[in-house]
Amino acid sequence: MYQIKEVIVVEGRYDKNALSQLVDTVILETNGFGIFKDKEKAALLRRLAAQRGIIVLTDSDGAGFVIRNHLKGILPPQQVKHAYIPDIAGKERRKRQPGKEGKLGVEGMRPAVLEEALRRAGATFLEEASRPSSRGGITKADLFALGLTGPPDSAARRQQLQQKLELPAHLTPNGLLEVLNLLYTRAELEELERNLGDEKK
């Protein structure tokens, strides 16, 4: 069981149950799209964001990104971290049929995958909080220089990179930049891009 400083926001109770077996922290549910009209919960999230910081962990489907984007709009960006689960086809055991996009949600992820998602987001694991981090330093100019934004094939290049890194397909260029800065240095990103280029040949 990992102790995490930040409050984690998920979509529903099954997501909360899955995370509760892995981390010891406050986990709040948006009740799906219910957060759109819940002013009291929105006020609570803003208060918790100021006190402890928040990690948003929604499903990787379109609905999950709608909820994530709503939270981006109501919470101060400097107090929010975004954790992303990979696009994995399948269905949760409790469901008769897979979701609309056929992807596993947060509740269907193995604990190791959830832990990795939280680490990638920059979650503060309290027992490890004193360790320094050397990630970051990647800019929009770097994405442009690597052909990940700008050229006509940049969207396809981003998709290829996201697939290679097991990141969700719905990430925007800004979302990708945010995630890359949590995971890699500029030199590591350049190496990744070179390897992708070699794989195409």
GROMACS .gro file of C-alpha atoms in nm:
model
  201
    1MET     CA    1   0.000   0.000   0.000
    2TYR     CA    2   0.150   0.332  -0.112
    3GLN     CA    3   0.085   0.658   0.070
    4ILE     CA    4   0.026   0.943  -0.173
    5LYS     CA    5   0.000   1.309  -0.083
    6GLU     CA    6  -0.240   1.416  -0.357
    7VAL     CA    7  -0.615   1.353  -0.369
    8ILE     CA    8  -0.706   1.126  -0.663
    9VAL     CA    9  -1.020   1.195  -0.866
   10VAL     CA   10  -1.182   0.905  -1.054
   11GLU     CA   11  -1.509   0.858  -1.238
   12GLY     CA   12  -1.692   0.601  -1.027
   13ARG     CA   13  -1.697   0.365  -0.730
   14TYR     CA   14  -1.547   0.066  -0.912
   15ASP     CA   15  -1.248   0.281  -1.009
   16LYS     CA   16  -1.222   0.390  -0.647
   17ASN     CA   17  -1.233   0.029  -0.528
   18ALA     CA   18  -0.950  -0.068  -0.765
   19LEU     CA   19  -0.729   0.221  -0.649
   20SER     CA   20  -0.808   0.170  -0.280
   21GLN     CA   21  -0.626  -0.164  -0.294
   22LEU     CA   22  -0.310   0.012  -0.413
   23VAL     CA   23  -0.289   0.356  -0.249
   24ASP     CA   24  -0.366   0.515   0.084
   25THR     CA   25  -0.504   0.862   0.007
   26VAL     CA   26  -0.834   1.042  -0.040
   27ILE     CA   27  -1.009   0.916  -0.354
   28LEU     CA   28  -1.310   1.111  -0.480
   29GLU     CA   29  -1.559   1.014  -0.752
   30THR     CA   30  -1.703   1.249  -1.014
   31ASN     CA   31  -2.006   1.019  -1.051
   32GLY     CA   32  -1.944   1.028  -1.424
   33PHE     CA   33  -2.087   1.342  -1.581
   34GLY     CA   34  -2.252   1.426  -1.246
   35ILE     CA   35  -1.959   1.656  -1.168
   36PHE     CA   36  -2.082   1.897  -1.437
   37LYS     CA   37  -2.372   2.010  -1.216
   38ASP     CA   38  -2.231   1.940  -0.870
   39LYS     CA   39  -2.118   2.283  -0.748
   40GLU     CA   40  -2.052   2.158  -0.395
   41LYS     CA   41  -1.815   1.886  -0.513
   42ALA     CA   42  -1.644   2.131  -0.748
   43ALA     CA   43  -1.587   2.367  -0.452
   44LEU     CA   44  -1.450   2.077  -0.243
   45LEU     CA   45  -1.212   1.976  -0.524
   46ARG     CA   46  -1.081   2.334  -0.549
   47ARG     CA   47  -1.021   2.340  -0.175
   48LEU     CA   48  -0.843   2.002  -0.178
   49ALA     CA   49  -0.638   2.106  -0.482
   50ALA     CA   50  -0.509   2.407  -0.287
   51GLN     CA   51  -0.429   2.198   0.022
   52ARG     CA   52  -0.287   1.876  -0.120
   53GLY     CA   53  -0.295   1.886  -0.499
   54ILE     CA   54  -0.512   1.664  -0.717
   55ILE     CA   55  -0.443   1.381  -0.959
   56VAL     CA   56  -0.708   1.325  -1.226
   57LEU     CA   57  -0.734   0.958  -1.328
   58THR     CA   58  -1.019   0.898  -1.573
   59ASP     CA   59  -1.078   0.627  -1.832
   60SER     CA   60  -0.895   0.663  -2.164
   61ASP     CA   61  -1.214   0.675  -2.371
   62GLY     CA   62  -1.387   0.985  -2.508
   63ALA     CA   63  -1.614   1.021  -2.203
   64GLY     CA   64  -1.315   1.007  -1.970
   65PHE     CA   65  -1.150   1.289  -2.161
   66VAL     CA   66  -1.468   1.501  -2.150
   67ILE     CA   67  -1.468   1.467  -1.769
   68ARG     CA   68  -1.092   1.534  -1.753
   69ASN     CA   69  -1.128   1.848  -1.965
   70HIS     CA   70  -1.414   1.972  -1.745
   71LEU     CA   71  -1.191   1.931  -1.438
   72LYS     CA   72  -0.912   2.116  -1.619
   73GLY     CA   73  -1.155   2.403  -1.663
   74ILE     CA   74  -1.264   2.429  -1.298
   75LEU     CA   75  -0.934   2.362  -1.118
   76PRO     CA   76  -0.612   2.570  -1.111
   77PRO     CA   77  -0.369   2.398  -1.352
   78GLN     CA   78  -0.068   2.436  -1.121
   79GLN     CA   79  -0.249   2.230  -0.855
   80VAL     CA   80  -0.353   1.942  -1.083
   81LYS     CA   81  -0.160   1.644  -1.221
   82HIS     CA   82  -0.296   1.416  -1.491
   83ALA     CA   83  -0.253   1.038  -1.480
   84TYR     CA   84  -0.330   0.841  -1.797
   85ILE     CA   85  -0.399   0.471  -1.833
   86PRO     CA   86  -0.303   0.300  -2.161
   87ASP     CA   87  -0.554   0.207  -2.431
   88ILE     CA   88  -0.614  -0.163  -2.367
   89ALA     CA   89  -0.897  -0.346  -2.545
   90GLY     CA   90  -1.127  -0.553  -2.328
   91LYS     CA   91  -1.411  -0.541  -2.079
   92GLU     CA   92  -1.436  -0.545  -1.702
   93ARG     CA   93  -1.545  -0.873  -1.541
   94ARG     CA   94  -1.860  -0.727  -1.391
   95LYS     CA   95  -1.985  -0.606  -1.731
   96ARG     CA   96  -2.168  -0.818  -1.986
   97GLN     CA   97  -2.038  -0.615  -2.279
   98PRO     CA   98  -1.738  -0.390  -2.333
   99GLY     CA   99  -1.781  -0.013  -2.325
  100LYS     CA  100  -1.863   0.194  -2.632
  101GLU     CA  101  -1.498   0.215  -2.744
  102GLY     CA  102  -1.410  -0.137  -2.630
  103LYS     CA  103  -1.137  -0.020  -2.390
  104LEU     CA  104  -1.069  -0.120  -2.031
  105GLY     CA  105  -1.134   0.155  -1.779
  106VAL     CA  106  -0.947   0.238  -1.459
  107GLU     CA  107  -1.126  -0.044  -1.274
  108GLY     CA  108  -0.996  -0.300  -1.525
  109MET     CA  109  -0.629  -0.207  -1.491
  110ARG     CA  110  -0.380  -0.422  -1.304
  111PRO     CA  111  -0.231  -0.258  -0.991
  112ALA     CA  112   0.112  -0.232  -1.156
  113VAL     CA  113  -0.041  -0.035  -1.447
  114LEU     CA  114  -0.220   0.202  -1.207
  115GLU     CA  115   0.099   0.252  -1.009
  116GLU     CA  116   0.291   0.332  -1.327
  117ALA     CA  117   0.020   0.580  -1.433
  118LEU     CA  118   0.046   0.759  -1.098
  119ARG     CA  119   0.427   0.765  -1.112
  120ARG     CA  120   0.418   0.904  -1.465
  121ALA     CA  121   0.184   1.179  -1.347
  122GLY     CA  122   0.436   1.283  -1.082
  123ALA     CA  123   0.235   1.163  -0.781
  124THR     CA  124   0.407   1.233  -0.450
  125PHE     CA  125   0.481   0.893  -0.298
  126LEU     CA  126   0.544   1.005   0.059
  127GLU     CA  127   0.810   0.743   0.138
  128GLU     CA  128   1.004   0.853  -0.173
  129ALA     CA  129   0.935   1.227  -0.163
  130SER     CA  130   1.298   1.324  -0.098
  131ARG     CA  131   1.428   1.168  -0.420
  132PRO     CA  132   1.518   1.426  -0.686
  133SER     CA  133   1.373   1.410  -1.036
  134SER     CA  134   1.567   1.484  -1.354
  135ARG     CA  135   1.274   1.471  -1.597
  136GLY     CA  136   1.130   1.760  -1.794
  137GLY     CA  137   1.267   2.043  -2.005
  138ILE     CA  138   1.075   1.944  -2.321
  139THR     CA  139   0.909   2.240  -2.495
  140LYS     CA  140   0.656   2.292  -2.774
  141ALA     CA  141   0.951   2.393  -2.992
  142ASP     CA  142   1.104   2.048  -2.931
  143LEU     CA  143   0.782   1.877  -3.045
  144PHE     CA  144   0.787   2.093  -3.358
  145ALA     CA  145   1.155   2.018  -3.426
  146LEU     CA  146   1.086   1.645  -3.396
  147GLY     CA  147   0.794   1.668  -3.639
  148LEU     CA  148   0.536   1.586  -3.369
  149THR     CA  149   0.355   1.915  -3.441
  150GLY     CA  150   0.346   2.125  -3.757
  151PRO     CA  151   0.396   1.893  -4.059
  152PRO     CA  152   0.097   1.725  -4.229
  153ASP     CA  153   0.198   1.383  -4.088
  154SER     CA  154   0.252   1.513  -3.730
  155ALA     CA  155  -0.077   1.367  -3.599
  156ALA     CA  156   0.021   1.023  -3.730
  157ARG     CA  157   0.368   1.058  -3.576
  158ARG     CA  158   0.216   1.152  -3.239
  159GLN     CA  159  -0.020   0.853  -3.258
  160GLN     CA  160   0.273   0.622  -3.329
  161LEU     CA  161   0.469   0.764  -3.036
  162GLN     CA  162   0.168   0.743  -2.803
  163GLN     CA  163   0.108   0.382  -2.904
  164LYS     CA  164   0.474   0.298  -2.844
  165LEU     CA  165   0.461   0.459  -2.498
  166GLU     CA  166   0.122   0.301  -2.416
  167LEU     CA  167  -0.047   0.640  -2.382
  168PRO     CA  168  -0.415   0.699  -2.468
  169ALA     CA  169  -0.502   0.792  -2.826
  170HIS     CA  170  -0.718   1.088  -2.717
  171LEU     CA  171  -0.424   1.295  -2.584
  172THR     CA  172  -0.400   1.645  -2.731
  173PRO     CA  173  -0.055   1.779  -2.832
  174ASN     CA  174  -0.050   1.983  -2.508
  175GLY     CA  175  -0.150   1.676  -2.307
  176LEU     CA  176   0.127   1.476  -2.475
  177LEU     CA  177   0.380   1.749  -2.392
  178GLU     CA  178   0.271   1.740  -2.027
  179VAL     CA  179   0.309   1.361  -2.008
  180LEU     CA  180   0.645   1.358  -2.189
  181ASN     CA  181   0.784   1.610  -1.941
  182LEU     CA  182   0.688   1.378  -1.656
  183LEU     CA  183   0.851   1.077  -1.819
  184TYR     CA  184   1.153   1.185  -2.019
  185THR     CA  185   1.435   1.431  -2.064
  186ARG     CA  186   1.475   1.604  -2.400
  187ALA     CA  187   1.764   1.370  -2.492
  188GLU     CA  188   1.554   1.062  -2.410
  189LEU     CA  189   1.268   1.192  -2.626
  190GLU     CA  190   1.505   1.251  -2.919
  191GLU     CA  191   1.632   0.893  -2.881
  192LEU     CA  192   1.275   0.761  -2.879
  193GLU     CA  193   1.197   0.952  -3.197
  194ARG     CA  194   1.511   0.815  -3.366
  195ASN     CA  195   1.408   0.460  -3.273
  196LEU     CA  196   1.060   0.516  -3.414
  197GLY     CA  197   1.215   0.639  -3.738
  198ASP     CA  198   1.433   0.326  -3.756
  199GLU     CA  199   1.130   0.101  -3.699
  200LYS     CA  200   0.955   0.255  -4.002
  201LYS     CA  201   1.244   0.165  -4.234
   0.00000   0.00000   0.00000
